[in-house]
Coordinates of C-alpha atoms and ligand atoms in Angstrom, one line a residue:
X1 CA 0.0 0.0 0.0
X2 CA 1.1 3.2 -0.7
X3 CA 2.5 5.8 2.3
X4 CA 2.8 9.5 2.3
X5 CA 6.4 10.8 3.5
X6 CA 7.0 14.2 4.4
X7 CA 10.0 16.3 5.3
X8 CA 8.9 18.4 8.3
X9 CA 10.1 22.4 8.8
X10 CA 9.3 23.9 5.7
X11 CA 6.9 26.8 5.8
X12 CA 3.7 26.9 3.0
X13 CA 4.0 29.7 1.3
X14 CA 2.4 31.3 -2.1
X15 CA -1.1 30.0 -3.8
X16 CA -3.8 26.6 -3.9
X17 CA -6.3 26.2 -5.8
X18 CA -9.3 24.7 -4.1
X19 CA -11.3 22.1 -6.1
X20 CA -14.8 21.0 -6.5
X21 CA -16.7 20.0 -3.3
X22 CA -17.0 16.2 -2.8
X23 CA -20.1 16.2 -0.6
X24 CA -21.7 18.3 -3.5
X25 CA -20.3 16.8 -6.1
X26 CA -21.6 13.2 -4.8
X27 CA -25.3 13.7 -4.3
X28 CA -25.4 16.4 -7.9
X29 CA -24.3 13.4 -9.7
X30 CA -26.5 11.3 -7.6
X31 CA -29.2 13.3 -8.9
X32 CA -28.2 12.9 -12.4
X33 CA -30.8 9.6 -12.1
X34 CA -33.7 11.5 -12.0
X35 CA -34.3 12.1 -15.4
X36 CA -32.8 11.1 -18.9
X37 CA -31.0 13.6 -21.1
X38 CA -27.4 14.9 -20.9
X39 CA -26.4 17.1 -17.6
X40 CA -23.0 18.6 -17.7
X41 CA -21.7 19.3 -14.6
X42 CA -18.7 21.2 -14.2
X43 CA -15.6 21.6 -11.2
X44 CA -16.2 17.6 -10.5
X45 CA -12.7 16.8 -8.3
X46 CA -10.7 13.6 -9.3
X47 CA -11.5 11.8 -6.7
X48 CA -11.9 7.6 -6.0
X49 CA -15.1 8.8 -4.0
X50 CA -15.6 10.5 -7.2
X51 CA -14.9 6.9 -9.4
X52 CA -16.9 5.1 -6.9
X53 CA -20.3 6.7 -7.4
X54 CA -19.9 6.3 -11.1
X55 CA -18.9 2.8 -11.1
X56 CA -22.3 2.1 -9.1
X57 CA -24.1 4.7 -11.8
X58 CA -22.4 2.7 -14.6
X59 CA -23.7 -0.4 -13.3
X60 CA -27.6 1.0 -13.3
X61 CA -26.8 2.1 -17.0
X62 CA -25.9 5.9 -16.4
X63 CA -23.8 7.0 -19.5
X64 CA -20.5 9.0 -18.5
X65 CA -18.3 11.5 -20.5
X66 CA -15.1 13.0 -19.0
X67 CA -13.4 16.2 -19.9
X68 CA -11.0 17.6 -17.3
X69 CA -13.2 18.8 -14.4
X70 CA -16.4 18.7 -16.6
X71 CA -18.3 15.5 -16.6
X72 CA -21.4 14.6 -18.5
X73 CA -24.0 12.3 -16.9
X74 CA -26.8 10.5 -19.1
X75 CA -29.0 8.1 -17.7
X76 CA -31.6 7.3 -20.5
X77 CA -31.8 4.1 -20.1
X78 CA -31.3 3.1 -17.1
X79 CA -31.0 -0.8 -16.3
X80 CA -30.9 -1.5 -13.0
X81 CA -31.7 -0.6 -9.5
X82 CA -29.2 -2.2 -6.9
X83 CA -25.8 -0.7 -5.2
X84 CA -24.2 -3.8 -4.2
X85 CA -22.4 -4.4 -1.0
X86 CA -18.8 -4.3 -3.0
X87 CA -19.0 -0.8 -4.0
X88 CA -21.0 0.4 -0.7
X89 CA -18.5 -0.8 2.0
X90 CA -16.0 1.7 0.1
X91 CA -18.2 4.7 0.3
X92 CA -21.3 4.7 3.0
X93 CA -22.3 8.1 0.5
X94 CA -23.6 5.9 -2.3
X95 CA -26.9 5.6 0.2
X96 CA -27.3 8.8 -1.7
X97 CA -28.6 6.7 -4.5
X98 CA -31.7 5.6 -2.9
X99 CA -33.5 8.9 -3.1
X100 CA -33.3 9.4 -6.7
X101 CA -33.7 5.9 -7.6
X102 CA -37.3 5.3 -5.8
X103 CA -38.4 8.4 -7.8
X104 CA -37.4 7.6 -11.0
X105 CA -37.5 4.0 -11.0
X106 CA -40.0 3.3 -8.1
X107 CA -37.9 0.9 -6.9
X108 CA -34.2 0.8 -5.2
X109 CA -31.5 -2.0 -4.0
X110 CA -28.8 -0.8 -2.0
X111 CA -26.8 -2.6 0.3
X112 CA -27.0 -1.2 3.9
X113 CA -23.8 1.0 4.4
X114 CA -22.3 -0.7 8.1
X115 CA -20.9 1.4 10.7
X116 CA -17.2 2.9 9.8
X117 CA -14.4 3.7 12.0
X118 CA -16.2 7.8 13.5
X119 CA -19.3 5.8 14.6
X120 CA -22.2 3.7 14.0
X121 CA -23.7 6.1 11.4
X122 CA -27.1 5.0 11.0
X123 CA -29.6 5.8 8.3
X124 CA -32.9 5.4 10.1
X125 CA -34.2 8.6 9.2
X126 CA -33.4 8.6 5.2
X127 CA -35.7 5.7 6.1
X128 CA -38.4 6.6 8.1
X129 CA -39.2 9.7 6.3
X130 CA -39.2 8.0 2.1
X131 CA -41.8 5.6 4.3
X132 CA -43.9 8.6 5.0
X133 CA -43.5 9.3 1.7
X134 CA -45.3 6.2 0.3
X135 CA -42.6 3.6 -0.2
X136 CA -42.2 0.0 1.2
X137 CA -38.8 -0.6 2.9
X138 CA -37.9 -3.9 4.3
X139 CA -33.8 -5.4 4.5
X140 CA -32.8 -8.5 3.6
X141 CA -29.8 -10.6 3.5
X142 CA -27.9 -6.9 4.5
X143 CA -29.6 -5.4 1.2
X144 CA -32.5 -2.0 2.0
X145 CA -35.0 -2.7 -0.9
X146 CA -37.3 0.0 -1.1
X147 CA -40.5 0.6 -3.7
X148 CA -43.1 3.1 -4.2
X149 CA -45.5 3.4 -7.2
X150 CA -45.8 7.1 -6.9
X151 CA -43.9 8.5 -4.4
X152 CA -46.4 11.5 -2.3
X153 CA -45.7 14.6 -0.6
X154 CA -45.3 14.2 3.1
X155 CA -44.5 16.6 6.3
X156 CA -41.4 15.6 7.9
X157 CA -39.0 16.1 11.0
X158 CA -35.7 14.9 11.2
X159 CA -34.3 14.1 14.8
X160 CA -31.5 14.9 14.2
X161 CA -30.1 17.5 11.0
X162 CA -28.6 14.5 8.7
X163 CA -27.0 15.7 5.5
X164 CA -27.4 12.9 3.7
X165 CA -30.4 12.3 4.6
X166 CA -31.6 16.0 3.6
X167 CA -30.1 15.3 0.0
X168 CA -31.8 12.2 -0.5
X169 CA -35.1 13.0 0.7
X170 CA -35.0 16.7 -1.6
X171 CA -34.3 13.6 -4.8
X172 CA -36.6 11.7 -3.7
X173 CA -39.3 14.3 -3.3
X174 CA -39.0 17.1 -6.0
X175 CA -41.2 14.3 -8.4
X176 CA -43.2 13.2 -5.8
X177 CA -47.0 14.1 -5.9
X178 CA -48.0 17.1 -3.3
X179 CA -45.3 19.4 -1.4
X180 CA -43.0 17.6 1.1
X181 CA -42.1 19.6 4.0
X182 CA -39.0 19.1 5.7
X183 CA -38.4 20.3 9.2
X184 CA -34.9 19.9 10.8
X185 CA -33.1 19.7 7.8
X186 CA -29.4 20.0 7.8
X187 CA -28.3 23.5 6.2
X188 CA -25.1 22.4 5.2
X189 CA -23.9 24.6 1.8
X190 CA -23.8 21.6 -0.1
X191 CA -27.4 20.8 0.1
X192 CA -28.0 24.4 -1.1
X193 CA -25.7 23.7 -3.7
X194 CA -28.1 20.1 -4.5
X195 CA -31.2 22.3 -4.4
X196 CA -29.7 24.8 -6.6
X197 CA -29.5 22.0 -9.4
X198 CA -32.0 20.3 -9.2
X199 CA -34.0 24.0 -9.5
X200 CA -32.4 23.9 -12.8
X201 CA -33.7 20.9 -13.4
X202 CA -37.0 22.3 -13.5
X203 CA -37.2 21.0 -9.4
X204 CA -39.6 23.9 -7.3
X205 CA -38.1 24.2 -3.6
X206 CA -37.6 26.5 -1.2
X207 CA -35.7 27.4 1.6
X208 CA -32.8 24.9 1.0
X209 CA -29.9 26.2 3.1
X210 CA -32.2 26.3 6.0
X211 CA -33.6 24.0 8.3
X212 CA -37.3 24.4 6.7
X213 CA -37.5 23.1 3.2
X214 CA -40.5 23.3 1.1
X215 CA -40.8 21.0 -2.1
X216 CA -43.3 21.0 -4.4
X217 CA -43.4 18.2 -7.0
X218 CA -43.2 18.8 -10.3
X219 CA -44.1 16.3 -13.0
X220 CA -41.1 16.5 -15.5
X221 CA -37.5 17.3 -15.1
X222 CA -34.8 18.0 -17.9
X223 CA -31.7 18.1 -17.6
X224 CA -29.2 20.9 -16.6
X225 CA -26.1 22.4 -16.5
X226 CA -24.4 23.0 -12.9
X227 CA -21.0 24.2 -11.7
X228 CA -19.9 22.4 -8.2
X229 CA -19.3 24.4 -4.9
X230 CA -15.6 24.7 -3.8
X231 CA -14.3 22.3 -1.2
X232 CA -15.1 24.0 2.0
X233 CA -12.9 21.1 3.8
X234 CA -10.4 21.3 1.7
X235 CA -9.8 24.8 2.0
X236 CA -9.8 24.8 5.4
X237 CA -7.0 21.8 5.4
X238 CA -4.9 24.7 3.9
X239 CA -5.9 27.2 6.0
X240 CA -4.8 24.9 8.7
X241 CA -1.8 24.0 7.2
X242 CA -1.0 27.8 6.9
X243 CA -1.4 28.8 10.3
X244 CA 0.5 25.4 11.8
X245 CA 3.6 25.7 9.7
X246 CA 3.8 29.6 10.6
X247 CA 3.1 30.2 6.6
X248 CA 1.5 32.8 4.3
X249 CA -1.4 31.1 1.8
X250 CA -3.6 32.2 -0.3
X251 CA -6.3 29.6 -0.5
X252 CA -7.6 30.7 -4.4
X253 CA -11.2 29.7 -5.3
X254 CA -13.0 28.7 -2.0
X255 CA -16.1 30.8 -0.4
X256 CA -15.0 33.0 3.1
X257 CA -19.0 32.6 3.8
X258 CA -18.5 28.6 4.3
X259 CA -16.0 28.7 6.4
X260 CA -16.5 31.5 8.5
X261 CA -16.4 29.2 12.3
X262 CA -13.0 27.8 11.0
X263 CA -11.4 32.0 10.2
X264 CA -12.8 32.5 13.6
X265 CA -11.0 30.2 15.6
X266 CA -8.1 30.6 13.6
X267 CA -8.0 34.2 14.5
X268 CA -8.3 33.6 18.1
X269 CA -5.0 31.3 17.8
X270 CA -3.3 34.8 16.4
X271 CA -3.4 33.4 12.5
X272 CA -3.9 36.6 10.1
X273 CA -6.8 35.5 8.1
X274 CA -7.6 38.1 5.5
X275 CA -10.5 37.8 3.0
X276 CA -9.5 38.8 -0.5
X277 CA -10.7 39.1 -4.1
X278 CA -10.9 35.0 -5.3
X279 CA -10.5 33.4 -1.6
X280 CA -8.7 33.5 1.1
X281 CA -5.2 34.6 2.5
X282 CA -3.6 33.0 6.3
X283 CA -0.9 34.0 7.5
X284 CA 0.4 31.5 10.5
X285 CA 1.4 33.5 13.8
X286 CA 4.9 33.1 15.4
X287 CA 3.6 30.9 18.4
X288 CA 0.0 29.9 18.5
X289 CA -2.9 30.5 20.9
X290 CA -5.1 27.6 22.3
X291 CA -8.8 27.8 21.6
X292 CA -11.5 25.8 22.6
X293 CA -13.1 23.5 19.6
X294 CA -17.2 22.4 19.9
X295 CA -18.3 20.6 16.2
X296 CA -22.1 21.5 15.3
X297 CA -24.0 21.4 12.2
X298 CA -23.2 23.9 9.7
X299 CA -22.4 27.1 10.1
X300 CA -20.8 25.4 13.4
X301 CA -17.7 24.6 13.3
X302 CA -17.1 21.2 11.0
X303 CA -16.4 17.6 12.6
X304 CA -15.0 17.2 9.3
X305 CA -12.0 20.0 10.1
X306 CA -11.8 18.9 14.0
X307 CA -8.9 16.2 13.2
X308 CA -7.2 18.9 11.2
X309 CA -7.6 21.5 14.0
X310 CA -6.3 19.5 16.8
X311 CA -3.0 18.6 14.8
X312 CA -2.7 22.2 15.3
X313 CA -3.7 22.9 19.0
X314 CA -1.0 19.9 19.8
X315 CA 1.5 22.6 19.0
X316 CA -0.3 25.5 20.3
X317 CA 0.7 27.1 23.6
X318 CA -2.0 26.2 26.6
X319 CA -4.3 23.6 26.3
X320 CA -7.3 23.4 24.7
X321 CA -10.7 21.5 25.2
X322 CA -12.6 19.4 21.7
X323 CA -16.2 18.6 22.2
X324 CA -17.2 16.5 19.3
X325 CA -21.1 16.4 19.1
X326 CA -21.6 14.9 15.6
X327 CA -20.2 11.7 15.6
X328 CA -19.9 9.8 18.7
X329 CA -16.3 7.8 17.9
X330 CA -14.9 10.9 16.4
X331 CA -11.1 10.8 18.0
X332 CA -9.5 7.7 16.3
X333 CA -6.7 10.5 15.2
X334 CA -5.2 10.8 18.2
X335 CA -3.3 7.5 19.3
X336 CA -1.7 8.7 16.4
X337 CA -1.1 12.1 16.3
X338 CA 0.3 10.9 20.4
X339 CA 2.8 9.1 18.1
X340 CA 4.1 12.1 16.9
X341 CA 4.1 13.4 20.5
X342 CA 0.8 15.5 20.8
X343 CA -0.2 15.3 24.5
X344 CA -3.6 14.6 24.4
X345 CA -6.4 12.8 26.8
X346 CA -9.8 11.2 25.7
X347 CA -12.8 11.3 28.1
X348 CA -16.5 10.4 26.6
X349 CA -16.7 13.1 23.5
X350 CA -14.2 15.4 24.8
X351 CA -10.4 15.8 24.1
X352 CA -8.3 17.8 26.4
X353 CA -4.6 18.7 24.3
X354 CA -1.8 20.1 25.9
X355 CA 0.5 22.4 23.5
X356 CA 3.7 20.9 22.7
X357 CA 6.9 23.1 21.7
X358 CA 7.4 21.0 19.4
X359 CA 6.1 17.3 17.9
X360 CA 8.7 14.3 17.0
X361 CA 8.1 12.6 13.3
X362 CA 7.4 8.8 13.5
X363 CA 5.3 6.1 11.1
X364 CA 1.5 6.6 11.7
X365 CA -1.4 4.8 10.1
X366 CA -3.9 6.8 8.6
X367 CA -7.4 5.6 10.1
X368 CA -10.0 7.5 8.1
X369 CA -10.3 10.6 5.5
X370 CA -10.1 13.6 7.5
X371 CA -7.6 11.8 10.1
X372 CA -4.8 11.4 7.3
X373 CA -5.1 15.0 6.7
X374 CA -4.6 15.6 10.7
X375 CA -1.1 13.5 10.2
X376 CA -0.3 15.4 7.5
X377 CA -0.4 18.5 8.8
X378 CA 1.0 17.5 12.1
X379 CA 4.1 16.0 10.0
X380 CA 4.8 19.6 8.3
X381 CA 5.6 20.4 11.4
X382 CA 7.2 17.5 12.9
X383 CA 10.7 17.7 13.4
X384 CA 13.5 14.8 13.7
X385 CA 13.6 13.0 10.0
X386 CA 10.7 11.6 8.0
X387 CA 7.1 11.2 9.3
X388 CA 5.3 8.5 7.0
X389 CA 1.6 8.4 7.1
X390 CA 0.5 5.1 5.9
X391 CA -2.7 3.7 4.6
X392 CA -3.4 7.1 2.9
X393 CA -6.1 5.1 0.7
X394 CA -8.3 7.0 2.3
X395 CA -6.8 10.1 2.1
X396 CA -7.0 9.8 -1.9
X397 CA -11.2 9.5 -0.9
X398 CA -11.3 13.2 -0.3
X399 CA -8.5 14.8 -1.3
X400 CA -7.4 15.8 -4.8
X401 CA -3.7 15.9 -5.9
X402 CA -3.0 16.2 -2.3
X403 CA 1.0 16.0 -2.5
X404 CA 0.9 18.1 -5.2
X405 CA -0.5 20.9 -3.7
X406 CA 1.5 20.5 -0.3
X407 CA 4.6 20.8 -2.6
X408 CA 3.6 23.7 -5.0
X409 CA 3.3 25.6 -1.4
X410 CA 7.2 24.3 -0.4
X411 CA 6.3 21.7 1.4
X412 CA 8.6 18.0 0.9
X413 CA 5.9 15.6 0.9
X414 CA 6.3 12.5 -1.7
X415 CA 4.4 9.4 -1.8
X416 CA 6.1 6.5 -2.2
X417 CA 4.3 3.0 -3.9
X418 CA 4.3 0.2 -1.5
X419 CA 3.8 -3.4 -2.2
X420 CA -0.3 -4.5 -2.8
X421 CA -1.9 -6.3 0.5
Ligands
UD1_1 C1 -22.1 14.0 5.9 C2 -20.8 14.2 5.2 C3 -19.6 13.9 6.2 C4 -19.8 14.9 7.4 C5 -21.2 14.7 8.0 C6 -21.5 15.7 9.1 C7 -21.2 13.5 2.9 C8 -21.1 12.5 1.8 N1 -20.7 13.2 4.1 O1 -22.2 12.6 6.3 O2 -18.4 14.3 5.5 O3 -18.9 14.5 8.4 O4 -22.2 14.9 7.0 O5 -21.3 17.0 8.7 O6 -21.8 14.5 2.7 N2 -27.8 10.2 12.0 C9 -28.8 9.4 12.5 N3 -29.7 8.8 11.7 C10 -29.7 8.9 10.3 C11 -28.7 9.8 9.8 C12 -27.8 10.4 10.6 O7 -28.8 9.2 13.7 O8 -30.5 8.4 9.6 C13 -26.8 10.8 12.9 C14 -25.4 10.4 12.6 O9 -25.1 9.2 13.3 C15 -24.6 11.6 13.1 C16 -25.5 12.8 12.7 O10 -26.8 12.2 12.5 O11 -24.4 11.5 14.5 C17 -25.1 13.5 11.5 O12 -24.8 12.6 10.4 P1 -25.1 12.9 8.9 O13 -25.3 14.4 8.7 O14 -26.2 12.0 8.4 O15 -23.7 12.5 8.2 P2 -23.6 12.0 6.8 O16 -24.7 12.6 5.9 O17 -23.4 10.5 6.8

């Protein structure tokens, strides 16, 4: 398997440019079911999360065509209904197919996504609310099959704000018959971004990017042309990786309004962020400042950034205290990033990490997307040789042309091919 090795001590500096949003990019193509005709959807990263989804689309007969960051979905003739457990245990997002297929097809196989290494990550309430919605859900042999002959408009509350689960249920309801109203939806940008295409699809909803959305079904799509969102998590990986090596980025092409909880926290740790024409510019401070860290939904600050944040309070002066509230198994990163010699105790949800002068490199094992990046940016800075970050298969999930990026900002970060197990 392949490892990432980096050369710690060398300061980013100069410009990144920030690519297409996975977690928009996933469900847009996702929604690329609901109707035949050719969409072309532009800033699509290169991503295997990316190549997953597609795969599975491919299987169900979806047509794809591949230009640089432009690719063109057709799904006229669809052939099939089922995700099967191969394909899902890679990516628990392909759940995202359920939505669109029940609407188009009227019926769906998918294989039920299992827990991964943040948390149990059930998907009880995609289910519960496409049942008040009409359709018949039973599981068998680890497979969801769902059907509904006419999917109907329903009222809705979700327990708890699931992204996911927002984006599946706006699929699976903007052909539905009636207006489906859902309360407690997640407000994440990328479901704005979702709504925004399927609205060019002919789709009538409102209030997407808040936690009331109104759909009313319409009875014919066509399809559209859509340019993704910016990676909000990616940006703020830079951003991070600005402020921890002491650097001066300018993170090109992302949105300041996505990642406003992130600039302030940064701020607080004495990091110059500056907003400028196109993005983003972070300067890291001489000696950084502990903050306190709580993860909410959006516009909280992002369980997907808290890994990446703590790599940077274990070299921050003080201590600082990580609630994680979204996922309940959220601090896999830090037997790890304790390998590098972070100081850091676990208790329940919270994390209490004592600044370090300085962290030691040393192997570590990447154990999920967001926690290679945490290693990665806690080896910029680690000192003492090479830190090698191995297993980064799931870095290359999320991240696009990762090393590449790290070394067009002066950092010495190479991967190196290792043997297949
Ligand atoms: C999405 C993102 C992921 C991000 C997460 C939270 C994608 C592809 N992934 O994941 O990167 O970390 O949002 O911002 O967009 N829950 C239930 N029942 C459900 C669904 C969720 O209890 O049916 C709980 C989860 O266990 C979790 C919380 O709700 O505690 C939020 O999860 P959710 O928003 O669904 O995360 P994902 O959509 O899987």
């Amino acid at each position: 398997m392949d490892k990432i090795v980096i050369e710690g001590g060398h300061p980013l500096k100069g410009v990144v440019k920030i690519s297409g949003a996975k977690n928009a990019a996933l469900p847009i193509i996702a929604a690329g079911l609901l109707t035949g005709g050719r969409h072309r959807l532009l800033n699509i990263p290169r991503l295997r999360d990316i190549r997953t989804i597609r795969y599975i689309m491919e299987k169900l007969g979806t047509v794809f065509q591949e230009a640089g960051d432009v690719l063109e979905v057709n799904s006229d003739n669809l052939t099939a209904h089922e995700a099967p457990y191969e394909l899902v245990k890679t990516m628990r997002a392909s759940i995202l197919l359920l939505g669109p297929l029940l609407a188009r097809l009227g019926r769906a196989k998918i294989s039920l996504p299992g827990g991964c290494a943040i948390g149990a990550r059930p998907i009880n309430l995609h289910l519960k609310a496409l049942v008040s919605m009409g359709a018949d859900i039973y599981m068998e042999h680890g497979y969801i099959n769902a059907t509904a002959k006419h999917l109907k408009g329903a009222d809705l509350f979700f327990d708890i704000p699931t992204v996911t689960g927002t984006e599946n249920i706006l699929m699976a309801a903007v052909t539905a018959r009636g207006t489906t109203t859902l309360r407690n939806a997640a407000n994440e940008p990328e479901i704005k971004d979702l709504a925004k295409m399927l609205s060019a699809m002919g789709a009538d909803i409102e209030g997407a990017g808040t936690d009331t959305i109104v759909i009313h079904g319409v009875d014919h799509l066509t399809p559209c042309e859509h340019t993704v969102i910016p990676d909000r998590i990616e940006a703020g990986t830079f951003m991070i990786g600005a402020a921890i090596t002491g650097g001066d980025v300018h993170v090109n092409g992302c949105r300041p309004e996505h990642l406003t909880a992130l600039t302030e926290k940064l701020r607080q740790t004495g990091t110059e962020v500056t907003i400028e024409d196109g993005g983003i510019r972070v300067q890291g401070p001489e000696s950084i400042e502990s903050v306190d860290i709580k993860t909410m939904p959006f516009p909280g600050f992002a369980t997907d950034l808290q890994a990446q944040f703590m790599a940077l309070m274990s070299v921050a002066k003080g201590w600082s205290m990580f609630r994680e509230t979204v996922f309940e198994n959220r601090f896999i990163h830090v037997s790890e990033l304790r390998r590098l010699g972070a100081d850091i105790e676990i208790n329940g949800n919270q994390a209490l990490i004592k600044g370090r002068e300085r962290l030691l490199s040393a192997p570590v094992m990447a154990t999920d997307l967001r926690a290679s990046a945490s290693l990665i940016l806690a080896g910029l800075v680690a000192e003492g040789g090479l830190t090698e970050v191995h297993r980064i298969y799931h870095l290359d999930r999320g991240y696009e042309a990762i090393e590449d990026k790290f070394n067009g900002l002066g950092a010495k970060i190479r991967r190196e091919k290792g043997p297949v197990v």
